[in-house]
mmCIF file of C-alpha atoms in Angstrom:
data_model
loop_
_atom_site.group_PDB
_atom_site.id
_atom_site.type_symbol
_atom_site.label_atom_id
_atom_site.label_comp_id
_atom_site.label_asym_id
_atom_site.label_seq_id
_atom_site.Cartn_x
_atom_site.Cartn_y
_atom_site.Cartn_z
ATOM 1 C CA MET A 1 -56.845 -74.141 -5.760
ATOM 2 C CA ARG A 2 -54.795 -77.408 -7.593
ATOM 3 C CA LEU A 3 -52.390 -79.487 -5.511
ATOM 4 C CA THR A 4 -49.165 -77.495 -7.639
ATOM 5 C CA GLN A 5 -50.644 -74.120 -6.495
ATOM 6 C CA ARG A 6 -50.999 -75.421 -2.955
ATOM 7 C CA TRP A 7 -47.926 -76.637 -2.866
ATOM 8 C CA ARG A 8 -46.274 -73.740 -4.272
ATOM 9 C CA ALA A 9 -48.206 -71.395 -1.687
ATOM 10 C CA TRP A 10 -46.874 -73.667 1.101
ATOM 11 C CA ARG A 11 -43.484 -73.453 -0.140
ATOM 12 C CA GLU A 12 -43.461 -69.748 -0.483
ATOM 13 C CA SER A 13 -44.870 -69.422 3.155
ATOM 14 C CA ARG A 14 -42.303 -71.701 4.370
ATOM 15 C CA LEU A 15 -39.397 -69.552 3.044
ATOM 16 C CA LEU A 16 -40.814 -66.103 3.960
ATOM 17 C CA GLN A 17 -41.068 -67.167 7.489
ATOM 18 C CA ARG A 18 -37.819 -69.316 7.378
ATOM 19 C CA ARG A 19 -35.854 -66.776 5.487
ATOM 20 C CA ALA A 20 -37.089 -63.455 6.436
ATOM 21 C CA ILE A 21 -35.220 -60.207 6.396
ATOM 22 C CA PRO A 22 -35.062 -58.545 9.746
ATOM 23 C CA ASP A 23 -36.638 -55.526 10.465
ATOM 24 C CA PRO A 24 -33.482 -53.946 11.487
ATOM 25 C CA LEU A 25 -31.796 -54.561 8.518
ATOM 26 C CA TRP A 26 -34.527 -53.801 5.912
ATOM 27 C CA ARG A 27 -35.173 -50.402 7.767
ATOM 28 C CA LEU A 28 -31.407 -49.771 7.195
ATOM 29 C CA THR A 29 -31.752 -50.685 3.521
ATOM 30 C CA LEU A 30 -34.387 -48.529 2.606
ATOM 31 C CA ALA A 31 -32.814 -45.900 4.523
ATOM 32 C CA ARG A 32 -29.891 -45.990 2.471
ATOM 33 C CA TYR A 33 -31.548 -46.220 -0.844
ATOM 34 C CA PRO A 34 -34.274 -43.846 -0.467
ATOM 35 C CA PHE A 35 -35.687 -44.990 -3.892
ATOM 36 C CA LEU A 36 -36.768 -48.216 -2.570
ATOM 37 C CA GLN A 37 -39.555 -46.811 -0.180
ATOM 38 C CA LEU A 38 -42.711 -46.787 -1.937
ATOM 39 C CA ASP A 39 -46.124 -44.791 -1.081
ATOM 40 C CA HIS A 40 -48.242 -47.690 -0.660
ATOM 41 C CA PRO A 41 -47.823 -50.150 2.106
ATOM 42 C CA ASP A 42 -49.159 -52.924 -0.026
ATOM 43 C CA GLU A 43 -46.180 -52.159 -2.786
ATOM 44 C CA GLN A 44 -43.448 -51.942 0.359
ATOM 45 C CA ALA A 45 -44.805 -55.647 1.549
ATOM 46 C CA GLN A 46 -44.544 -56.586 -1.831
ATOM 47 C CA LEU A 47 -40.722 -55.713 -2.487
ATOM 48 C CA ARG A 48 -39.825 -56.831 0.582
ATOM 49 C CA ARG A 49 -41.479 -60.412 -0.254
ATOM 50 C CA LEU A 50 -39.946 -60.424 -3.439
ATOM 51 C CA ALA A 51 -36.700 -59.531 -1.680
ATOM 52 C CA THR A 52 -36.843 -62.609 0.361
ATOM 53 C CA LEU A 53 -38.047 -65.142 -2.359
ATOM 54 C CA PHE A 54 -34.902 -63.672 -4.524
ATOM 55 C CA LEU A 55 -32.487 -64.304 -1.583
ATOM 56 C CA ALA A 56 -33.753 -68.078 -1.298
ATOM 57 C CA GLU A 57 -33.440 -68.468 -4.876
ATOM 58 C CA LYS A 58 -30.118 -67.205 -6.112
ATOM 59 C CA GLU A 59 -26.612 -67.863 -4.836
ATOM 60 C CA PHE A 60 -24.231 -65.131 -4.166
ATOM 61 C CA HIS A 61 -20.631 -65.823 -4.335
ATOM 62 C CA GLY A 62 -17.688 -63.746 -2.866
ATOM 63 C CA ILE A 63 -14.488 -63.215 -5.035
ATOM 64 C CA ALA A 64 -11.003 -62.470 -4.035
ATOM 65 C CA GLY A 65 -11.910 -62.704 -0.361
ATOM 66 C CA PHE A 66 -15.152 -60.409 -0.865
ATOM 67 C CA GLU A 67 -17.667 -61.170 2.152
ATOM 68 C CA VAL A 68 -21.347 -61.038 1.067
ATOM 69 C CA SER A 69 -22.848 -60.179 3.977
ATOM 70 C CA ASP A 70 -26.704 -60.229 4.612
ATOM 71 C CA GLU A 71 -26.338 -56.405 4.276
ATOM 72 C CA VAL A 72 -24.856 -56.830 1.061
ATOM 73 C CA ALA A 73 -27.323 -59.308 -0.500
ATOM 74 C CA VAL A 74 -30.553 -57.394 1.016
ATOM 75 C CA ALA A 75 -29.374 -54.391 -0.604
ATOM 76 C CA VAL A 76 -28.893 -56.315 -4.244
ATOM 77 C CA ALA A 77 -31.727 -58.108 -3.868
ATOM 78 C CA ALA A 78 -34.253 -55.348 -2.799
ATOM 79 C CA GLN A 79 -32.903 -53.193 -5.808
ATOM 80 C CA ALA A 80 -33.168 -55.674 -8.172
ATOM 81 C CA CYS A 81 -36.766 -56.594 -7.147
ATOM 82 C CA LEU A 82 -38.250 -52.962 -7.608
ATOM 83 C CA LEU A 83 -37.793 -53.615 -11.489
ATOM 84 C CA VAL A 84 -39.998 -56.718 -11.121
ATOM 85 C CA LEU A 85 -42.412 -55.501 -8.365
ATOM 86 C CA HIS A 86 -45.381 -55.779 -10.734
ATOM 87 C CA LEU A 87 -43.956 -58.189 -13.283
ATOM 88 C CA GLY A 88 -42.877 -61.093 -11.069
ATOM 89 C CA LEU A 89 -39.754 -62.855 -9.896
ATOM 90 C CA GLU A 90 -39.956 -65.478 -12.772
ATOM 91 C CA ARG A 91 -38.982 -62.967 -14.837
ATOM 92 C CA TYR A 92 -35.072 -63.610 -13.289
ATOM 93 C CA GLY A 93 -35.621 -67.326 -13.568
ATOM 94 C CA GLY A 94 -32.931 -68.001 -16.052
ATOM 95 C CA PHE A 95 -29.822 -67.890 -13.654
ATOM 96 C CA VAL A 96 -29.035 -68.135 -10.120
ATOM 97 C CA GLY A 97 -25.350 -67.182 -9.964
ATOM 98 C CA ILE A 98 -24.416 -63.530 -8.523
ATOM 99 C CA VAL A 99 -20.440 -62.728 -8.520
ATOM 100 C CA MET A 100 -19.630 -60.120 -5.989
ATOM 101 C CA HIS A 101 -16.370 -58.171 -6.043
ATOM 102 C CA ALA A 102 -15.270 -55.665 -3.527
ATOM 103 C CA ASP A 103 -14.580 -53.038 -6.625
ATOM 104 C CA GLN A 104 -14.512 -52.880 -10.124
ATOM 105 C CA VAL A 105 -12.370 -55.551 -12.059
ATOM 106 C CA LEU A 106 -10.398 -55.750 -15.253
ATOM 107 C CA ALA A 107 -11.717 -58.007 -17.796
ATOM 108 C CA LYS A 108 -9.749 -59.020 -21.002
ATOM 109 C CA ARG A 109 -11.338 -58.500 -24.232
ATOM 110 C CA GLU A 110 -10.897 -59.020 -27.953
ATOM 111 C CA VAL A 111 -12.265 -57.441 -30.916
ATOM 112 C CA MET A 112 -11.730 -58.122 -34.568
ATOM 113 C CA ASP A 113 -11.379 -55.383 -36.873
ATOM 114 C CA GLU A 114 -12.062 -54.757 -40.866
ATOM 115 C CA ASP A 115 -9.074 -56.664 -42.109
ATOM 116 C CA GLY A 116 -9.676 -59.569 -39.406
ATOM 117 C CA LEU A 117 -7.042 -58.572 -37.750
ATOM 118 C CA VAL A 118 -7.736 -59.310 -33.555
ATOM 119 C CA HIS A 119 -7.034 -56.969 -30.922
ATOM 120 C CA GLU A 120 -6.918 -57.616 -27.463
ATOM 121 C CA TYR A 121 -7.943 -54.563 -24.818
ATOM 122 C CA GLU A 122 -8.659 -54.321 -21.017
ATOM 123 C CA GLU A 123 -12.042 -53.235 -19.790
ATOM 124 C CA GLU A 124 -12.924 -51.905 -16.381
ATOM 125 C CA LEU A 125 -16.472 -53.165 -15.294
ATOM 126 C CA SER A 126 -18.819 -52.553 -12.355
ATOM 127 C CA GLY A 127 -21.184 -55.140 -13.687
ATOM 128 C CA GLU A 128 -22.225 -57.705 -16.293
ATOM 129 C CA ALA A 129 -24.843 -59.424 -16.782
ATOM 130 C CA MET A 130 -24.905 -62.710 -19.374
ATOM 131 C CA GLU A 131 -27.441 -64.672 -20.633
ATOM 132 C CA GLY A 132 -28.045 -67.970 -18.022
ATOM 133 C CA GLY A 133 -25.565 -65.635 -15.668
ATOM 134 C CA PRO A 134 -24.158 -65.396 -13.340
ATOM 135 C CA LEU A 135 -24.407 -61.704 -13.224
ATOM 136 C CA MET A 136 -21.378 -59.674 -11.866
ATOM 137 C CA LEU A 137 -21.414 -56.512 -9.604
ATOM 138 C CA SER A 138 -19.103 -54.285 -7.823
ATOM 139 C CA TRP A 139 -20.274 -53.674 -4.269
ATOM 140 C CA ALA A 140 -18.299 -50.300 -4.218
ATOM 141 C CA ASP A 141 -20.571 -49.684 -7.046
ATOM 142 C CA VAL A 142 -23.801 -50.906 -5.691
ATOM 143 C CA GLU A 143 -23.020 -48.557 -2.522
ATOM 144 C CA ARG A 144 -22.701 -45.677 -4.930
ATOM 145 C CA ALA A 145 -26.279 -46.002 -5.882
ATOM 146 C CA GLY A 146 -28.380 -42.768 -6.309
ATOM 147 C CA LEU A 147 -25.490 -40.812 -4.608
ATOM 148 C CA ASP A 148 -23.733 -39.019 -7.159
ATOM 149 C CA ASP A 149 -24.563 -35.719 -8.807
ATOM 150 C CA GLY A 150 -25.725 -35.798 -12.385
ATOM 151 C CA PRO A 151 -27.335 -38.984 -14.677
ATOM 152 C CA ALA A 152 -28.418 -41.159 -12.391
ATOM 153 C CA TYR A 153 -26.095 -44.408 -11.700
ATOM 154 C CA ASN A 154 -27.690 -47.642 -10.176
ATOM 155 C CA VAL A 155 -25.230 -50.825 -11.424
ATOM 156 C CA VAL A 156 -27.970 -53.133 -10.045
ATOM 157 C CA MET A 157 -31.034 -51.642 -11.634
ATOM 158 C CA HIS A 158 -28.609 -51.353 -14.978
ATOM 159 C CA GLU A 159 -27.433 -55.324 -14.954
ATOM 160 C CA PHE A 160 -31.062 -56.672 -13.842
ATOM 161 C CA ALA A 161 -32.539 -54.318 -17.061
ATOM 162 C CA HIS A 162 -30.184 -56.266 -19.168
ATOM 163 C CA VAL A 163 -31.596 -59.585 -17.514
ATOM 164 C CA LEU A 164 -35.194 -58.744 -18.677
ATOM 165 C CA ASP A 165 -33.803 -57.360 -21.941
ATOM 166 C CA MET A 166 -31.962 -60.615 -22.664
ATOM 167 C CA ALA A 167 -35.312 -63.008 -21.584
ATOM 168 C CA ASP A 168 -35.907 -63.168 -25.525
ATOM 169 C CA GLY A 169 -32.260 -64.226 -26.108
ATOM 170 C CA LEU A 170 -31.046 -60.724 -27.788
ATOM 171 C CA ALA A 171 -29.904 -57.831 -26.117
ATOM 172 C CA ASN A 172 -31.214 -55.292 -27.941
ATOM 173 C CA GLY A 173 -32.989 -53.115 -25.931
ATOM 174 C CA VAL A 174 -36.566 -54.640 -26.535
ATOM 175 C CA PRO A 175 -37.299 -56.887 -23.587
ATOM 176 C CA PRO A 176 -40.373 -59.099 -24.377
ATOM 177 C CA GLN A 177 -43.482 -57.687 -24.823
ATOM 178 C CA ALA A 178 -47.299 -58.891 -24.506
ATOM 179 C CA SER A 179 -48.291 -58.569 -28.127
ATOM 180 C CA ALA A 180 -46.698 -57.820 -31.665
ATOM 181 C CA ALA A 181 -48.613 -54.309 -31.739
ATOM 182 C CA ALA A 182 -46.983 -53.628 -28.040
ATOM 183 C CA ARG A 183 -43.697 -54.711 -29.535
ATOM 184 C CA ASP A 184 -43.830 -52.382 -32.823
ATOM 185 C CA ALA A 185 -45.209 -49.147 -30.253
ATOM 186 C CA TRP A 186 -41.931 -49.932 -27.982
ATOM 187 C CA ILE A 187 -39.465 -50.032 -31.092
ATOM 188 C CA THR A 188 -40.817 -46.840 -32.075
ATOM 189 C CA THR A 189 -41.027 -44.645 -29.142
ATOM 190 C CA MET A 190 -37.440 -46.279 -27.923
ATOM 191 C CA GLU A 191 -35.833 -45.473 -31.534
ATOM 192 C CA ALA A 192 -36.886 -41.930 -31.567
ATOM 193 C CA GLU A 193 -35.890 -41.473 -28.374
ATOM 194 C CA TYR A 194 -32.592 -43.149 -28.727
ATOM 195 C CA GLN A 195 -31.956 -41.191 -31.952
ATOM 196 C CA ARG A 196 -32.990 -37.431 -29.943
ATOM 197 C CA PHE A 197 -30.715 -38.573 -27.157
ATOM 198 C CA CYS A 198 -27.417 -39.334 -28.988
ATOM 199 C CA GLU A 199 -27.887 -35.781 -30.756
ATOM 200 C CA LEU A 200 -27.973 -34.404 -27.390
ATOM 201 C CA ILE A 201 -25.098 -36.198 -26.593
ATOM 202 C CA ASP A 202 -23.386 -35.115 -29.510
ATOM 203 C CA ALA A 203 -24.416 -31.324 -28.835
ATOM 204 C CA ASP A 204 -22.576 -32.042 -25.612
ATOM 205 C CA HIS A 205 -26.180 -31.445 -23.935
ATOM 206 C CA GLU A 206 -26.244 -32.781 -20.369
ATOM 207 C CA THR A 207 -29.320 -34.964 -19.886
ATOM 208 C CA ALA A 208 -31.125 -36.994 -16.996
ATOM 209 C CA ILE A 209 -29.802 -40.275 -18.630
ATOM 210 C CA ASP A 210 -25.991 -41.394 -18.751
ATOM 211 C CA PRO A 211 -24.130 -40.938 -21.928
ATOM 212 C CA TYR A 212 -22.979 -44.323 -21.649
ATOM 213 C CA GLY A 213 -26.615 -44.838 -23.139
ATOM 214 C CA SER A 214 -24.811 -43.698 -26.698
ATOM 215 C CA GLU A 215 -23.116 -47.024 -26.836
ATOM 216 C CA GLY A 216 -26.250 -48.869 -28.205
ATOM 217 C CA PRO A 217 -29.824 -49.497 -27.849
ATOM 218 C CA GLU A 218 -29.492 -52.212 -25.051
ATOM 219 C CA GLU A 219 -27.184 -49.674 -23.111
ATOM 220 C CA PHE A 220 -29.836 -46.717 -24.154
ATOM 221 C CA PHE A 221 -32.481 -48.936 -22.320
ATOM 222 C CA ALA A 222 -30.528 -49.987 -19.271
ATOM 223 C CA VAL A 223 -29.152 -46.494 -18.623
ATOM 224 C CA ALA A 224 -32.878 -45.123 -19.000
ATOM 225 C CA VAL A 225 -34.275 -47.654 -16.753
ATOM 226 C CA GLU A 226 -31.579 -46.310 -13.828
ATOM 227 C CA ALA A 227 -32.669 -42.716 -14.358
ATOM 228 C CA PHE A 228 -36.679 -44.001 -14.379
ATOM 229 C CA PHE A 229 -36.143 -45.210 -11.028
ATOM 230 C CA VAL A 230 -33.648 -43.026 -8.944
ATOM 231 C CA THR A 231 -34.259 -39.728 -11.093
ATOM 232 C CA PRO A 232 -37.757 -40.196 -12.503
ATOM 233 C CA LEU A 233 -38.472 -36.209 -12.340
ATOM 234 C CA ALA A 234 -35.661 -35.555 -14.340
ATOM 235 C CA LEU A 235 -36.274 -38.461 -16.821
ATOM 236 C CA LEU A 236 -39.754 -37.125 -17.047
ATOM 237 C CA ALA A 237 -38.826 -33.335 -17.864
ATOM 238 C CA ASP A 238 -36.047 -34.640 -20.652
ATOM 239 C CA HIS A 239 -37.891 -37.560 -22.300
ATOM 240 C CA PRO A 240 -41.843 -37.707 -21.416
ATOM 241 C CA PRO A 241 -42.396 -40.161 -23.983
ATOM 242 C CA LEU A 242 -39.648 -42.594 -22.685
ATOM 243 C CA TYR A 243 -41.004 -42.055 -19.289
ATOM 244 C CA GLU A 244 -44.300 -43.295 -20.297
ATOM 245 C CA LEU A 245 -43.202 -46.074 -22.224
ATOM 246 C CA LEU A 246 -41.090 -47.457 -19.204
ATOM 247 C CA ALA A 247 -43.758 -46.789 -16.723
ATOM 248 C CA GLY A 248 -46.404 -48.788 -18.662
ATOM 249 C CA TYR A 249 -43.777 -51.465 -19.000
ATOM 250 C CA PHE A 250 -42.801 -51.556 -15.351
ATOM 251 C CA GLN A 251 -46.351 -50.443 -14.379
ATOM 252 C CA GLN A 252 -45.270 -48.083 -11.833
ATOM 253 C CA ASP A 253 -45.331 -44.466 -11.659
ATOM 254 C CA PRO A 254 -41.889 -43.473 -9.476
ATOM 255 C CA ALA A 255 -42.367 -39.801 -10.380
ATOM 256 C CA THR A 256 -45.510 -39.545 -8.055
ATOM 257 C CA ARG A 257 -43.046 -40.647 -5.035
ATOM 258 C CA GLN A 258 -40.718 -38.145 -5.621
ATOM 259 C CA ARG A 259 -43.304 -35.305 -5.948
ATOM 260 C CA PRO A 260 -43.322 -32.524 -3.078
#
């Protein structure tokens, strides 16, 4: 093992010891978010390891008096790290700051119309990911994860899916792939599934994916990721090709965790 590798291994071992997530808090987090309960002990241990390292790397900031407790930080870390369980924490290396609000916030926006006139409006946000950070989350929405009826809802996974998507500098629903062939296959499947999804939404059909995905390919990818991890059986039933695509990318099969 090279010197740099030994140093990294030693540093990681120290972090895992000094910043270990207490057992009661970890059990509470798994109980609150059942989709974090993995079948294999090795995967469960890996999730806890990644969450611990994530907390050591990221900086949480509470806004308007909101206190970022250990409970809040671990809830965010565990859900974010489920996405990169087999991809590696380096996928989140492009930013450090995570801004936490107690509830949704209003953000001022500007849009220019075809005549060149600028219109201002306010948008209610439960989360937002920007290239290079920081990433913003509403704790009220984090707590709602997986609790609502209907399409899956998970703001942490949604925003961290955007982080994965933007790793190549583009928010287009196409996260970096291993090869040009893999990228072409991804685009072919995603375009077909997105078109079918939009047709279902236009026809007022209920789907496993939040209708917000019809806003664009980048949002379709993010809400599909929510469904993949929170309601995988519903996604598999409604969109088998999309489910298989995401299973290959994340190297996970969450539907097997929820089957009786």
